mmCIF file of C-alpha atoms in Angstrom:
data_model
loop_
_atom_site.group_PDB
_atom_site.id
_atom_site.type_symbol
_atom_site.label_atom_id
_atom_site.label_comp_id
_atom_site.label_asym_id
_atom_site.label_seq_id
_atom_site.Cartn_x
_atom_site.Cartn_y
_atom_site.Cartn_z
ATOM 1 C CA MET A 8 -39.728 -4.330 -53.802
ATOM 2 C CA LYS A 9 -39.422 -2.912 -50.901
ATOM 3 C CA THR A 10 -40.918 0.669 -48.775
ATOM 4 C CA ALA A 11 -38.434 2.496 -46.914
ATOM 5 C CA ILE A 12 -40.015 5.088 -44.320
ATOM 6 C CA VAL A 13 -37.090 7.583 -43.120
ATOM 7 C CA ILE A 14 -37.660 10.522 -39.873
ATOM 8 C CA GLY A 15 -34.929 12.986 -40.544
ATOM 9 C CA ALA A 16 -35.122 13.273 -44.215
ATOM 10 C CA THR A 17 -34.442 16.635 -44.573
ATOM 11 C CA GLY A 18 -31.333 16.951 -42.509
ATOM 12 C CA LEU A 19 -27.931 16.914 -43.886
ATOM 13 C CA THR A 20 -27.874 12.712 -44.125
ATOM 14 C CA GLY A 21 -31.360 11.879 -44.657
ATOM 15 C CA THR A 22 -30.874 14.207 -47.973
ATOM 16 C CA HIS A 23 -28.317 11.900 -48.924
ATOM 17 C CA LEU A 24 -30.380 8.956 -47.615
ATOM 18 C CA VAL A 25 -33.170 9.337 -49.592
ATOM 19 C CA SER A 26 -31.709 10.135 -52.638
ATOM 20 C CA ALA A 27 -29.958 6.777 -52.496
ATOM 21 C CA LEU A 28 -32.957 4.934 -51.845
ATOM 22 C CA LEU A 29 -34.900 6.761 -55.165
ATOM 23 C CA GLN A 30 -31.797 5.492 -57.200
ATOM 24 C CA ASP A 31 -31.401 1.501 -55.751
ATOM 25 C CA ASN A 32 -34.395 -0.231 -57.597
ATOM 26 C CA TYR A 33 -34.306 -2.714 -54.591
ATOM 27 C CA PHE A 34 -36.668 0.268 -53.324
ATOM 28 C CA SER A 35 -40.006 0.688 -55.109
ATOM 29 C CA LYS A 36 -40.794 3.632 -52.956
ATOM 30 C CA VAL A 37 -39.260 5.881 -50.288
ATOM 31 C CA LYS A 38 -41.704 7.204 -47.895
ATOM 32 C CA VAL A 39 -41.074 10.082 -45.725
ATOM 33 C CA LEU A 40 -41.994 11.467 -42.764
ATOM 34 C CA VAL A 41 -42.084 15.278 -41.937
ATOM 35 C CA ARG A 42 -43.409 18.302 -40.486
ATOM 36 C CA HIS A 43 -44.050 20.454 -43.299
ATOM 37 C CA PRO A 44 -45.003 20.279 -47.378
ATOM 38 C CA TRP A 45 -41.019 19.257 -48.811
ATOM 39 C CA ALA A 46 -40.705 20.244 -52.347
ATOM 40 C CA HIS A 47 -38.661 17.159 -53.459
ATOM 41 C CA GLN A 48 -40.496 15.638 -56.091
ATOM 42 C CA HIS A 49 -40.053 11.846 -57.127
ATOM 43 C CA PRO A 50 -41.922 9.481 -59.360
ATOM 44 C CA GLY A 51 -41.368 6.410 -56.050
ATOM 45 C CA LEU A 52 -41.030 9.684 -53.731
ATOM 46 C CA GLU A 53 -44.230 9.858 -50.577
ATOM 47 C CA SER A 54 -44.195 12.946 -48.909
ATOM 48 C CA VAL A 55 -46.519 12.315 -45.615
ATOM 49 C CA ILE A 56 -46.831 14.909 -43.262
ATOM 50 C CA VAL A 57 -47.450 14.172 -39.478
ATOM 51 C CA ASP A 58 -47.397 15.881 -35.946
ATOM 52 C CA PHE A 59 -44.154 13.467 -34.344
ATOM 53 C CA ASP A 60 -46.058 14.014 -30.696
ATOM 54 C CA ASP A 61 -48.769 12.307 -32.428
ATOM 55 C CA GLU A 62 -48.996 8.881 -31.732
ATOM 56 C CA GLU A 63 -51.911 8.325 -33.982
ATOM 57 C CA SER A 64 -50.841 10.373 -37.025
ATOM 58 C CA LEU A 65 -47.575 8.391 -36.774
ATOM 59 C CA SER A 66 -49.372 5.043 -36.718
ATOM 60 C CA ALA A 67 -51.481 5.745 -39.799
ATOM 61 C CA ALA A 68 -48.345 6.893 -41.506
ATOM 62 C CA ILE A 69 -45.798 3.925 -40.368
ATOM 63 C CA THR A 70 -46.472 1.369 -42.803
ATOM 64 C CA GLY A 71 -43.262 -0.518 -44.932
ATOM 65 C CA ASP A 72 -40.721 -2.746 -44.666
ATOM 66 C CA VAL A 73 -37.264 -0.970 -43.955
ATOM 67 C CA PHE A 74 -37.428 2.095 -41.071
ATOM 68 C CA PHE A 75 -34.835 4.610 -41.324
ATOM 69 C CA SER A 76 -33.993 7.019 -38.999
ATOM 70 C CA CYS A 77 -31.764 10.345 -39.607
ATOM 71 C CA ILE A 78 -33.935 12.511 -37.091
ATOM 72 C CA GLY A 79 -31.641 14.733 -35.436
ATOM 73 C CA THR A 80 -30.899 18.194 -33.536
ATOM 74 C CA THR A 81 -28.921 20.400 -31.595
ATOM 75 C CA ILE A 82 -29.028 21.928 -28.365
ATOM 76 C CA LYS A 83 -28.552 25.252 -30.303
ATOM 77 C CA LYS A 84 -31.382 24.733 -32.190
ATOM 78 C CA ALA A 85 -33.609 22.940 -29.541
ATOM 79 C CA GLY A 86 -33.547 25.969 -27.258
ATOM 80 C CA THR A 87 -32.916 23.334 -23.762
ATOM 81 C CA GLN A 88 -31.802 20.032 -23.263
ATOM 82 C CA GLU A 89 -35.612 19.008 -22.363
ATOM 83 C CA ASN A 90 -36.256 20.010 -25.745
ATOM 84 C CA PHE A 91 -32.912 18.380 -27.632
ATOM 85 C CA ARG A 92 -34.053 14.832 -25.547
ATOM 86 C CA ALA A 93 -37.619 15.269 -26.695
ATOM 87 C CA VAL A 94 -36.369 15.209 -30.256
ATOM 88 C CA ASP A 95 -33.799 12.566 -30.558
ATOM 89 C CA TYR A 96 -34.754 9.995 -27.986
ATOM 90 C CA GLY A 97 -38.739 10.821 -27.876
ATOM 91 C CA ILE A 98 -38.987 10.986 -31.561
ATOM 92 C CA THR A 99 -36.885 7.872 -32.143
ATOM 93 C CA THR A 100 -38.121 5.723 -29.474
ATOM 94 C CA ARG A 101 -41.801 6.619 -30.546
ATOM 95 C CA CYS A 102 -41.597 5.604 -34.360
ATOM 96 C CA ALA A 103 -39.221 2.736 -33.267
ATOM 97 C CA ALA A 104 -42.341 1.423 -31.010
ATOM 98 C CA ILE A 105 -44.716 1.738 -33.630
ATOM 99 C CA ALA A 106 -42.995 0.222 -36.594
ATOM 100 C CA ARG A 107 -42.003 -2.581 -34.077
ATOM 101 C CA ARG A 108 -45.688 -3.337 -33.362
ATOM 102 C CA LYS A 109 -46.594 -3.177 -36.718
ATOM 103 C CA ASP A 110 -43.963 -5.551 -37.457
ATOM 104 C CA ILE A 111 -41.523 -3.671 -39.531
ATOM 105 C CA PRO A 112 -38.610 -6.066 -39.077
ATOM 106 C CA GLN A 113 -35.495 -3.841 -39.962
ATOM 107 C CA PHE A 114 -34.934 -0.287 -38.206
ATOM 108 C CA LEU A 115 -31.920 1.353 -38.651
ATOM 109 C CA MET A 116 -30.285 4.385 -37.313
ATOM 110 C CA ILE A 117 -27.877 7.225 -36.895
ATOM 111 C CA SER A 118 -25.989 7.938 -33.604
ATOM 112 C CA SER A 119 -23.035 9.301 -32.601
ATOM 113 C CA ILE A 120 -19.656 8.373 -32.070
ATOM 114 C CA GLY A 121 -19.061 7.937 -28.336
ATOM 115 C CA ALA A 122 -23.165 6.948 -26.986
ATOM 116 C CA ASN A 123 -22.853 5.543 -23.767
ATOM 117 C CA PRO A 124 -25.870 5.586 -22.008
ATOM 118 C CA LYS A 125 -23.844 6.620 -18.626
ATOM 119 C CA SER A 126 -21.440 8.844 -20.451
ATOM 120 C CA SER A 127 -21.440 12.279 -18.463
ATOM 121 C CA ASN A 128 -22.081 14.181 -21.300
ATOM 122 C CA PHE A 129 -25.505 14.851 -21.851
ATOM 123 C CA TYR A 130 -25.570 14.598 -25.790
ATOM 124 C CA LEU A 131 -23.796 11.222 -25.838
ATOM 125 C CA ARG A 132 -25.856 9.998 -22.905
ATOM 126 C CA THR A 133 -29.192 10.496 -24.420
ATOM 127 C CA LYS A 134 -27.902 9.247 -27.416
ATOM 128 C CA GLY A 135 -26.464 5.809 -24.775
ATOM 129 C CA GLN A 136 -30.375 6.000 -23.888
ATOM 130 C CA THR A 137 -31.699 6.497 -27.858
ATOM 131 C CA GLU A 138 -29.529 3.065 -28.297
ATOM 132 C CA GLU A 139 -30.455 0.922 -25.674
ATOM 133 C CA ALA A 140 -33.979 2.189 -26.023
ATOM 134 C CA VAL A 141 -34.412 0.790 -29.562
ATOM 135 C CA LEU A 142 -31.992 -2.519 -29.254
ATOM 136 C CA ALA A 143 -34.643 -3.749 -26.020
ATOM 137 C CA MET A 144 -37.761 -3.676 -28.499
ATOM 138 C CA GLY A 145 -36.401 -6.851 -30.224
ATOM 139 C CA PHE A 146 -36.131 -5.858 -34.471
ATOM 140 C CA VAL A 147 -35.179 -8.409 -36.784
ATOM 141 C CA GLY A 148 -32.410 -6.386 -37.446
ATOM 142 C CA THR A 149 -31.537 -3.588 -36.038
ATOM 143 C CA TYR A 150 -28.848 -1.006 -37.236
ATOM 144 C CA ILE A 151 -26.919 1.391 -35.073
ATOM 145 C CA PHE A 152 -24.531 4.122 -37.110
ATOM 146 C CA ARG A 153 -22.503 5.724 -34.755
ATOM 147 C CA PRO A 154 -20.384 8.007 -37.386
ATOM 148 C CA SER A 155 -17.803 10.822 -36.557
ATOM 149 C CA PHE A 156 -18.405 14.716 -37.454
ATOM 150 C CA LEU A 157 -20.130 14.815 -40.863
ATOM 151 C CA ILE A 158 -18.813 16.468 -43.596
ATOM 152 C CA GLY A 159 -21.351 18.248 -45.898
ATOM 153 C CA GLN A 160 -22.865 21.300 -46.431
ATOM 154 C CA ARG A 161 -25.799 21.753 -44.161
ATOM 155 C CA LYS A 162 -28.104 24.423 -44.251
ATOM 156 C CA GLU A 163 -27.403 26.173 -41.023
ATOM 157 C CA PHE A 164 -23.986 26.532 -39.680
ATOM 158 C CA ARG A 165 -22.964 24.969 -36.906
ATOM 159 C CA PHE A 166 -19.712 26.496 -35.285
ATOM 160 C CA GLY A 167 -18.655 23.301 -32.657
ATOM 161 C CA GLU A 168 -19.510 21.481 -35.678
ATOM 162 C CA TRP A 169 -17.370 23.447 -37.969
ATOM 163 C CA LEU A 170 -14.361 23.140 -35.683
ATOM 164 C CA GLY A 171 -14.030 20.037 -34.709
ATOM 165 C CA LYS A 172 -14.161 18.973 -38.484
ATOM 166 C CA TYR A 173 -11.581 20.775 -39.072
ATOM 167 C CA LEU A 174 -9.566 19.555 -36.158
ATOM 168 C CA ILE A 175 -10.378 16.389 -37.186
ATOM 169 C CA GLN A 176 -9.376 16.743 -40.373
ATOM 170 C CA LEU A 177 -6.399 18.494 -39.616
ATOM 171 C CA PHE A 178 -4.994 15.952 -37.917
ATOM 172 C CA TYR A 179 -6.931 13.117 -40.103
ATOM 173 C CA PHE A 180 -3.659 10.710 -40.705
ATOM 174 C CA LEU A 181 -2.640 10.820 -37.048
ATOM 175 C CA LEU A 182 -5.733 8.801 -36.071
ATOM 176 C CA GLN A 183 -4.743 5.707 -36.758
ATOM 177 C CA GLY A 184 -5.928 2.204 -35.409
ATOM 178 C CA ARG A 185 -8.194 2.518 -31.970
ATOM 179 C CA TRP A 186 -8.391 6.516 -33.102
ATOM 180 C CA LYS A 187 -9.460 5.902 -36.905
ATOM 181 C CA LYS A 188 -12.981 5.899 -35.525
ATOM 182 C CA TYR A 189 -12.790 9.381 -34.723
ATOM 183 C CA ARG A 190 -11.948 10.983 -38.587
ATOM 184 C CA GLY A 191 -14.479 12.948 -39.667
ATOM 185 C CA ILE A 192 -17.022 11.366 -42.460
ATOM 186 C CA LYS A 193 -19.407 12.563 -45.284
ATOM 187 C CA ALA A 194 -22.502 12.323 -45.017
ATOM 188 C CA SER A 195 -23.536 11.015 -48.737
ATOM 189 C CA THR A 196 -20.991 7.610 -46.900
ATOM 190 C CA VAL A 197 -23.413 7.128 -43.690
ATOM 191 C CA ALA A 198 -26.225 7.066 -46.137
ATOM 192 C CA HIS A 199 -24.844 5.051 -48.814
ATOM 193 C CA ALA A 200 -23.566 2.357 -46.000
ATOM 194 C CA MET A 201 -26.791 2.113 -44.439
ATOM 195 C CA VAL A 202 -28.636 1.898 -47.615
ATOM 196 C CA ARG A 203 -25.846 -1.247 -48.056
ATOM 197 C CA VAL A 204 -26.754 -2.359 -44.749
ATOM 198 C CA ALA A 205 -30.473 -2.713 -45.250
ATOM 199 C CA LYS A 206 -30.172 -4.503 -48.429
ATOM 200 C CA GLN A 207 -27.988 -7.151 -46.614
ATOM 201 C CA PHE A 208 -30.570 -7.732 -43.897
ATOM 202 C CA ASP A 209 -28.485 -9.815 -41.298
ATOM 203 C CA PRO A 210 -30.660 -10.326 -38.632
ATOM 204 C CA GLY A 211 -29.661 -9.092 -35.055
ATOM 205 C CA MET A 212 -27.963 -6.459 -33.240
ATOM 206 C CA HIS A 213 -25.782 -4.681 -35.103
ATOM 207 C CA ILE A 214 -23.361 -1.239 -34.329
ATOM 208 C CA PHE A 215 -21.250 -0.049 -37.122
ATOM 209 C CA GLU A 216 -18.402 3.023 -36.001
ATOM 210 C CA SER A 217 -16.920 5.678 -38.122
ATOM 211 C CA ASP A 218 -14.704 3.249 -39.685
ATOM 212 C CA ALA A 219 -16.582 0.478 -40.451
ATOM 213 C CA ILE A 220 -19.267 3.077 -41.755
ATOM 214 C CA GLN A 221 -16.330 4.011 -44.153
ATOM 215 C CA ASN A 222 -15.247 0.295 -45.427
ATOM 216 C CA LEU A 223 -18.938 -0.087 -46.120
ATOM 217 C CA GLY A 224 -20.369 3.352 -47.422
ATOM 218 C CA ILE A 225 -17.692 3.261 -50.633
#
């Protein structure tokens, strides 16, 4: 019986992930690290309020068997590129480093299709650099999920993402072959794929792009 640790639990994919973990008997406890009290309740759920900028606070909370990172923001919400990087890169790598020091064997994280540490696009470059940093930490199993546009009901409206999803769905069946990975994908599918991969526990470094995630999450 495993303990899962989740950051980004209140976001679109994170919410689906927590639900999927709580429904799976493989996990006896789901520990979510949050900034503010969370109303969601379940016998197997432990909600821990942390300061993501405080390593001591994080270190006390990060105990378990499998670490899931669904953390992420937008530049619009963050306000500046610096603030965006502090969340997507800073929080992810800080938590990963603590998890590695505590010998947590598995680290699973959501990135983005097109992530590349050398990209000219700030968003994709930050995602790629985050992947690069986590992969270098040497977990027994590192699993990176690169979904295309996520489909699901968000709490806030994101025009750019809405437009992208509309166009992707409009041309869904035209996206074949190497373009298939750019099809939109349900956040719930990504969440179920993460749970499945965690349970399989295949050691090494693994990157799953949208088309592979789709197959895993069915």
